[in-house]
Coordinates of C-alpha atoms in Angstrom, one line a residue:
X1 CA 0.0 0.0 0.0
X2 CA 1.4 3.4 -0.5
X3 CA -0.4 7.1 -0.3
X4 CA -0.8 9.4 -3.3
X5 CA 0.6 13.6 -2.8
X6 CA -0.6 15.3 -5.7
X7 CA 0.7 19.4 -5.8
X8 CA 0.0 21.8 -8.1
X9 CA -0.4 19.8 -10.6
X10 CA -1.3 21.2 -14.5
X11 CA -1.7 19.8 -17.7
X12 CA -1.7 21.6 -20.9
X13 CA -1.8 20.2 -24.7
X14 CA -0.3 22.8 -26.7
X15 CA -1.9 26.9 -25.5
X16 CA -4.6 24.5 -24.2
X17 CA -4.6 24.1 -20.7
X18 CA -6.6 21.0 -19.2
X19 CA -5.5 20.6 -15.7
X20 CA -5.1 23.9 -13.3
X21 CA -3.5 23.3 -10.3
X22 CA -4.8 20.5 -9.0
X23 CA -4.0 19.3 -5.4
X24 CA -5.3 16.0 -4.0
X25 CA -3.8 14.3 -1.4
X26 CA -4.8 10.1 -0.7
X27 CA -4.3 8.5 2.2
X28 CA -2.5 4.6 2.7
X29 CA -5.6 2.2 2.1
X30 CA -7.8 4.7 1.6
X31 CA -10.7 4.3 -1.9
X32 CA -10.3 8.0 -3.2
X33 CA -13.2 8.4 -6.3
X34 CA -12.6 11.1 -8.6
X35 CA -16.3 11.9 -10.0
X36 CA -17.5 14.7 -12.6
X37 CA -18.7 14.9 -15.6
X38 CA -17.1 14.1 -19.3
X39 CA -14.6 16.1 -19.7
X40 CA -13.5 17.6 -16.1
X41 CA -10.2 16.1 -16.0
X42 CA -10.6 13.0 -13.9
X43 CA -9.1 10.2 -16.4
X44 CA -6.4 12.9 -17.6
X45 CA -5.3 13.1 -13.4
X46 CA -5.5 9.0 -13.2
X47 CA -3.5 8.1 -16.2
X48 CA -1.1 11.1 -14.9
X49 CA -0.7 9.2 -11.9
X50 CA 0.1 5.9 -14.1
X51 CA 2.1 7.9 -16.3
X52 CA 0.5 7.2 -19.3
X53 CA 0.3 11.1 -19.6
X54 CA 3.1 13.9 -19.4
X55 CA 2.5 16.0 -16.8
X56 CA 3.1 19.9 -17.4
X57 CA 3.9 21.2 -14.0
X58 CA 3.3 20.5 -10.6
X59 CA 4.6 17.2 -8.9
X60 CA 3.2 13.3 -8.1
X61 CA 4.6 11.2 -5.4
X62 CA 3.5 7.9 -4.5
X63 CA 4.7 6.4 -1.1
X64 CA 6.6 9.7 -0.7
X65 CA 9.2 8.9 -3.7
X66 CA 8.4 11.3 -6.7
X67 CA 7.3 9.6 -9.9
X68 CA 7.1 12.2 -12.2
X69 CA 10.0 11.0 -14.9
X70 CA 9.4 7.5 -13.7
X71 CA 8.0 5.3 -16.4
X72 CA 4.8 3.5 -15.6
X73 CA 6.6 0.2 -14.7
X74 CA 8.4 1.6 -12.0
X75 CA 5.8 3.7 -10.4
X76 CA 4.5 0.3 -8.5
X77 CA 1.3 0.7 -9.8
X78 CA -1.5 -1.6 -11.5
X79 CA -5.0 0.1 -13.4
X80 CA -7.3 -1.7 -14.3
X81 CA -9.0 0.0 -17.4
X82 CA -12.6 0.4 -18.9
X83 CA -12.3 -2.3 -21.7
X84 CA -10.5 -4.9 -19.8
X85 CA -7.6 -4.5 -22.0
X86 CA -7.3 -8.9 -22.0
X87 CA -5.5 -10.6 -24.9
X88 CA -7.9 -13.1 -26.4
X89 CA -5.7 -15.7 -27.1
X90 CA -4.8 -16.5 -23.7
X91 CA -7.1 -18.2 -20.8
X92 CA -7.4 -16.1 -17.6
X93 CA -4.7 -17.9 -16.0
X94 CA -2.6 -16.7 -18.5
X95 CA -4.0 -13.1 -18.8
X96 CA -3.8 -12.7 -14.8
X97 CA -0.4 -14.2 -14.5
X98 CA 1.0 -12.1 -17.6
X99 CA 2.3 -8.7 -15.8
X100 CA 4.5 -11.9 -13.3
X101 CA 5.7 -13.6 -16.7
X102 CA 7.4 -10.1 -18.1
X103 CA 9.1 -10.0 -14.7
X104 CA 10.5 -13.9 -14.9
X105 CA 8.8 -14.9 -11.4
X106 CA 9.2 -18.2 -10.9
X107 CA 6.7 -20.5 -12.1
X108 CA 5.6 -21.8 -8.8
X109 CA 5.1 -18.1 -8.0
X110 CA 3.1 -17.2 -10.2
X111 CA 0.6 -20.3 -10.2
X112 CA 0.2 -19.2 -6.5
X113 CA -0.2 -15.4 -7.2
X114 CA -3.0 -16.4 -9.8
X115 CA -4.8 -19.2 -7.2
X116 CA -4.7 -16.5 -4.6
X117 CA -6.6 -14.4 -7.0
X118 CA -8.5 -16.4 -8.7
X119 CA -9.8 -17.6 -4.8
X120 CA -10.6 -13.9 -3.9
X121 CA -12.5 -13.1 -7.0
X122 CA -14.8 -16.5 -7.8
X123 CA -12.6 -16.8 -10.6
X124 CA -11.0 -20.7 -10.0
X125 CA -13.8 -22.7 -12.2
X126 CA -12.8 -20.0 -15.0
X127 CA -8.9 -20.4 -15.1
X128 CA -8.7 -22.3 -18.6
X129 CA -11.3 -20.2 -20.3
X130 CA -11.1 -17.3 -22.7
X131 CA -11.7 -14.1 -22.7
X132 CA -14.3 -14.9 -25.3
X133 CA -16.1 -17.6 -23.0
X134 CA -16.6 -14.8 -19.9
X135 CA -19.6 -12.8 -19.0
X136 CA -18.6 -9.1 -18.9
X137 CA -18.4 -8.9 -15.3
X138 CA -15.9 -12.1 -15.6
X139 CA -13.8 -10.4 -17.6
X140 CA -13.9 -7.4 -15.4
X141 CA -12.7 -9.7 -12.7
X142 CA -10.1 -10.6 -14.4
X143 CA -8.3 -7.5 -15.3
X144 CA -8.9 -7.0 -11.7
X145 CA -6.8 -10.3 -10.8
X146 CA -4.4 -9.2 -13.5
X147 CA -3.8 -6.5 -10.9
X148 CA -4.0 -7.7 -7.6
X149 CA -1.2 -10.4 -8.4
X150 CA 1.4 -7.6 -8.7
X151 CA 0.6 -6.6 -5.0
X152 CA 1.4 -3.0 -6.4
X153 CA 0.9 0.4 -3.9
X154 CA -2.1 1.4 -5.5
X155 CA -4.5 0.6 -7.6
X156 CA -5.9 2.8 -10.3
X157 CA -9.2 2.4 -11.8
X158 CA -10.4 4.0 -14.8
X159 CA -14.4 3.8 -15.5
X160 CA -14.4 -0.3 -14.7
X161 CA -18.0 -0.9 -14.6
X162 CA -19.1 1.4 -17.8
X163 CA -19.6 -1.3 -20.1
X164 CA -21.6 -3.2 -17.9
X165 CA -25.7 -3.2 -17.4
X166 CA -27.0 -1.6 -14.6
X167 CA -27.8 -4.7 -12.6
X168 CA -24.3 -6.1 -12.9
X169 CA -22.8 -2.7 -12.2
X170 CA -24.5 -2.8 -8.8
X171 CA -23.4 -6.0 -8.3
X172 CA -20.1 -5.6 -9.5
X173 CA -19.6 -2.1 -7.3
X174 CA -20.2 -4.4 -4.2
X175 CA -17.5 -6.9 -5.2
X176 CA -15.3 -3.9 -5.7
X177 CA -15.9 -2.9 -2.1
X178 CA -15.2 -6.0 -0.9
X179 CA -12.4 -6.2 -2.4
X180 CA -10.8 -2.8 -0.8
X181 CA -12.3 -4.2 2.8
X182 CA -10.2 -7.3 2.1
X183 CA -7.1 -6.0 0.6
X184 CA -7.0 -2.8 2.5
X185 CA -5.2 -1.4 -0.9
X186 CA -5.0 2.4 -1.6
X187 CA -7.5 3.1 -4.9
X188 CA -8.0 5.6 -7.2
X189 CA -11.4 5.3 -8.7
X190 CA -12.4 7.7 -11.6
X191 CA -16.2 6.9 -12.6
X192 CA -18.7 10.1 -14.0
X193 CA -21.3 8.4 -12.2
X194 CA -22.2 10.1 -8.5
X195 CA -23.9 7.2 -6.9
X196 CA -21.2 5.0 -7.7
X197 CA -18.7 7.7 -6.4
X198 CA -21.0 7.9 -2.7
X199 CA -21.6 4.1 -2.2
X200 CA -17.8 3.5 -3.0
X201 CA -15.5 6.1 -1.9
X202 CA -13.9 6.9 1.9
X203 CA -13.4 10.4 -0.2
X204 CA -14.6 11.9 -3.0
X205 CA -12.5 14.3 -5.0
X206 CA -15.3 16.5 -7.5
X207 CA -13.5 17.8 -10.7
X208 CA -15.0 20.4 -12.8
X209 CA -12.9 21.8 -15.7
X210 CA -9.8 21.0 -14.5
X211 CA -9.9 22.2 -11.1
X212 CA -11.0 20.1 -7.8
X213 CA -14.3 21.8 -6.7
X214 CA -14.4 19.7 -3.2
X215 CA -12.9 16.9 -1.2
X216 CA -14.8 15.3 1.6
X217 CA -16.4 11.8 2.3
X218 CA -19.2 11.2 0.9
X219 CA -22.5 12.2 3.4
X220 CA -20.1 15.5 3.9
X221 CA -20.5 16.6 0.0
X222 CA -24.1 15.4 0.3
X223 CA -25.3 17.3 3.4
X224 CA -22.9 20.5 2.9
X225 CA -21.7 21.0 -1.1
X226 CA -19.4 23.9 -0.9
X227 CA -20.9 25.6 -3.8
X228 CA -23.2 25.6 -6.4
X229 CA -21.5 23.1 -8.6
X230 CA -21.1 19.7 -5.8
X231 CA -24.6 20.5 -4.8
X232 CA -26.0 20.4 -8.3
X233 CA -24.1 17.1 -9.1
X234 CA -23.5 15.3 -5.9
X235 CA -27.3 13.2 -5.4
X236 CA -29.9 11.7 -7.5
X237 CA -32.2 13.1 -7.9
X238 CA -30.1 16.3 -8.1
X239 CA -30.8 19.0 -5.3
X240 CA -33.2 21.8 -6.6
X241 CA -31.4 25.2 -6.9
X242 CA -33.6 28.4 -7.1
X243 CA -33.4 32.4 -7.1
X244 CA -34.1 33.8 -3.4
X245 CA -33.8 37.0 -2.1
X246 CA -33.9 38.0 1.8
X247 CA -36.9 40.0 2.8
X248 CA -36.8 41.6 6.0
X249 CA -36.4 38.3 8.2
X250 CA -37.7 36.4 5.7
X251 CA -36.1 34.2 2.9
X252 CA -38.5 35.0 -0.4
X253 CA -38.3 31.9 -2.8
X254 CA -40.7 29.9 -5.1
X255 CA -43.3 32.1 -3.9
X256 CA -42.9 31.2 0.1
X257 CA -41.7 32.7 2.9
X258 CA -39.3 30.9 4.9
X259 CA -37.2 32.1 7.7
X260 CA -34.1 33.4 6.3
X261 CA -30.5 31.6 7.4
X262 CA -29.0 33.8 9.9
X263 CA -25.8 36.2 8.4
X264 CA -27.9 37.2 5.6
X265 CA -28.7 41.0 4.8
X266 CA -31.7 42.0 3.7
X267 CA -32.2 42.7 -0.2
X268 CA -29.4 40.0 -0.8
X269 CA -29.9 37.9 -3.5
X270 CA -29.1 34.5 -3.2
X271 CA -29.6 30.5 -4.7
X272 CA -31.0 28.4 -2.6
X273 CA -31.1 24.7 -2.5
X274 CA -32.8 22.1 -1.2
X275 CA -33.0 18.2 -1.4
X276 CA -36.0 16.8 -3.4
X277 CA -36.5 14.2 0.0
X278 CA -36.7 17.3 1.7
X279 CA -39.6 18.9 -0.4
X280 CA -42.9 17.8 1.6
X281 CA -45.7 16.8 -0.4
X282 CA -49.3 16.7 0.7
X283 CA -49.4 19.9 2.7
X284 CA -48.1 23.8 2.0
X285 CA -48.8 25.5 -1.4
X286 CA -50.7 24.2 -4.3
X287 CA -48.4 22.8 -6.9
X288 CA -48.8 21.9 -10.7
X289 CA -47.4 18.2 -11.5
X290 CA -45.7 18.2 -14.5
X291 CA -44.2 14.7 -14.6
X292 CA -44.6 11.5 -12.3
X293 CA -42.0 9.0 -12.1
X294 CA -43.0 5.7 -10.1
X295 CA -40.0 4.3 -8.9
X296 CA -41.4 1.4 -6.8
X297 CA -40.3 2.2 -3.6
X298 CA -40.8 6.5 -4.2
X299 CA -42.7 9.0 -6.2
X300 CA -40.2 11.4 -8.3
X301 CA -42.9 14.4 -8.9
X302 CA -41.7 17.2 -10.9
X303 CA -43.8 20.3 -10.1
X304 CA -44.2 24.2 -10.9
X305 CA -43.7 26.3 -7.9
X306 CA -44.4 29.6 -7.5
X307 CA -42.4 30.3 -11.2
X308 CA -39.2 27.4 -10.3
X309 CA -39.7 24.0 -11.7
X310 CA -38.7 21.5 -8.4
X311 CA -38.5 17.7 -7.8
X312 CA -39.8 16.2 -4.9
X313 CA -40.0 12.9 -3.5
X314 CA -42.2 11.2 -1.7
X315 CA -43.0 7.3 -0.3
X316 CA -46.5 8.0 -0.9
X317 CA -48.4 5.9 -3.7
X318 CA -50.6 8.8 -4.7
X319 CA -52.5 8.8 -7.2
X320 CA -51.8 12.1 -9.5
X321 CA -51.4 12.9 -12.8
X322 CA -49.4 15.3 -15.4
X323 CA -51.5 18.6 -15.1
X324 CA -52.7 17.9 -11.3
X325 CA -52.2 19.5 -8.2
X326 CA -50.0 18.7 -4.8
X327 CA -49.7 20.6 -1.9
X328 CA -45.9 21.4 -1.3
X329 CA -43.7 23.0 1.6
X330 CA -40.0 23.6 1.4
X331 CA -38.5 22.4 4.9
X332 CA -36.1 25.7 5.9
X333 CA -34.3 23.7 8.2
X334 CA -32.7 21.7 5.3
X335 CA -31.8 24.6 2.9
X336 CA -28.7 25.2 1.6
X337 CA -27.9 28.9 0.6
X338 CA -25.3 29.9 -1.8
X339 CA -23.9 33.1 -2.8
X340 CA -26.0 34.1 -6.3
X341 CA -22.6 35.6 -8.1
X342 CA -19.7 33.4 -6.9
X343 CA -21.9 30.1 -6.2
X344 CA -19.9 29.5 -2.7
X345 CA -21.7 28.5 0.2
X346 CA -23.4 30.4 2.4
X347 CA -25.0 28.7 4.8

């Protein structure tokens, strides 16, 4: 196991500039997720840490020793990527044991490396197969044996469960935890996908553009985003975000009154979030539904507010349609305010 310093890092293709300064620092055996959407940076930051990219500036050190010339071999890391990267013509044994061939283990060795495994991932029935003859969530397990056979300091992960359906992603994320609570291994997880990043992570790093927008674990981005940005992408059904402005002691938004966070001025001009769990339906302020979503287990309602369109959820099987009426009420209590010009927290 080894930890991960990451300082002042930048990236730049040409007079483009892709990474700006990025600090991120990961603990020994910690599972650090970076999460944000296409194009924020995250894969660019992992495969810098594999050095499978330059780096521009700034500095990378893994177990303290810095890596930044070092070539990918010698960084005593293992990745496992989105497309499982296996070569066809070999059987899993051969494809997990490959990485221990290049470095002329001993045979012995290597059978064990690949049994041990094989043992931790369900993979021991599947040792003379092909790729070709494995499920998609086989062959994800073994690009993840491929790795944990090198017993490298980290572990890198790169969009693993993409490809996969959305049953056999949950399933497959659960393995993967498993596997960090039995290997106590330091990961780095890049995924675009926020409920992967909260039921996986000890710490989530948020990327946006190039920049980190937030590090905490994950109920801390969840129950105080530091700005405008984590709270809009950190939760599913994402938090509603609406205009406000402070009226005397009052906060004025989607045409109720609540009681304004303390520290605000009057006349100030604010966004204001809340969760949609935290929207109450069935008492408050009439509300137009515009869509229903039945879940099973919850109600999604989209609904027109006092001029903001909201989301609410409820546990309630009621029976409402497109073009109906609820009664809502925004809980003040579990607002979030943000600053309307620089999107930083408030309160």
């Amino acid at each position: 196991m080894g930890s991960v310093s990451i300082r002042k890092l930048v990236k730049a293709y040409g007079a483009m500039q892709v990474m700006h300064g990025v600090d991120v620092d990961i603990a020994e055996g910690e599972f650090a997720v970076l999460v944000g959407p296409s194009g924020c940076g995250k894969s660019t930051l992992l495969r810098m840490v594999a050095g499978l990219e330059t780096i521009t500036g700034g500095e990378i050190a893994i177990d303290g020793l810095r890596v930044n010339d070092l070539e990918p071999k010698d960084r005593d890391i293992a990745m496992v990527f989105q497309n499982y990267a296996l070569y066809p013509q070999m059987t899993v044994a051969q494809n997990m044991g490959f990485a221990l061939e290049m470095q002329k283990k001993p045979r012995d060795v290597i059978r064990a490396e690949v049994a041990r495994a094989a043992e931790i991932l369900s993979l021991t029935p599947l040792l003379e197969r092909k790729p070709a003859q494995l499920s998609g969530g086989q062959r994800q397990r073994v690009a993840m044996g491929r790795a944990i056979v090198r017993h490298p300091k980290v572990f890198l992960f790169d969009e693993p469960l993409s490809n996969l359906d959305a049953k056999l992603r949950v399933q497959m994320r659960a393995e993967i935890k498993a596997l960090h609570q039995r290997l106590k291994s330091t990961i780095i997880y890049v995924t675009h996908d926020q409920i992967e990043a909260m039921t996986l992570a000890d710490r989530i790093v948020v990327m946006n553009g190039g920049r980190v927008e937030q590090i905490g674990t994950p109920l801390e981005l969840y129950d105080r985003p530091g700005n405008v940005f984590v709270a809009g992408f950190m939760g599913s059904p994402a938090m509603n975000l609406m205009s406000a402005v402070v009226e005397g002691g009052d906060l004025v938004v989607a045409g109720q009154r609540l009681p304004a966070p303390p520290g605000l001025r009057p006349g100030q001009r604010l966004t204001w979030g809340i969760r949609p769990e935290h929207v109450m339906v069935g008492l408050g302020t009439p509300a137009r539904v515009e869509v229903t979503e039945p879940t099973g287990p919850e109600l999604h309602l989209t609904v027109s507010l006092g001029g903001e369109t909201l989301v609410a959820v409820t546990r309630e099987r009621l029976a409402v349609q497109p073009g109906g009426e609820v009664l809502v009420s925004l809980d003040p209590a579990q607002g979030h305010a943000f600053d309307a010009e620089t999107g930083l927290r408030l309160a």
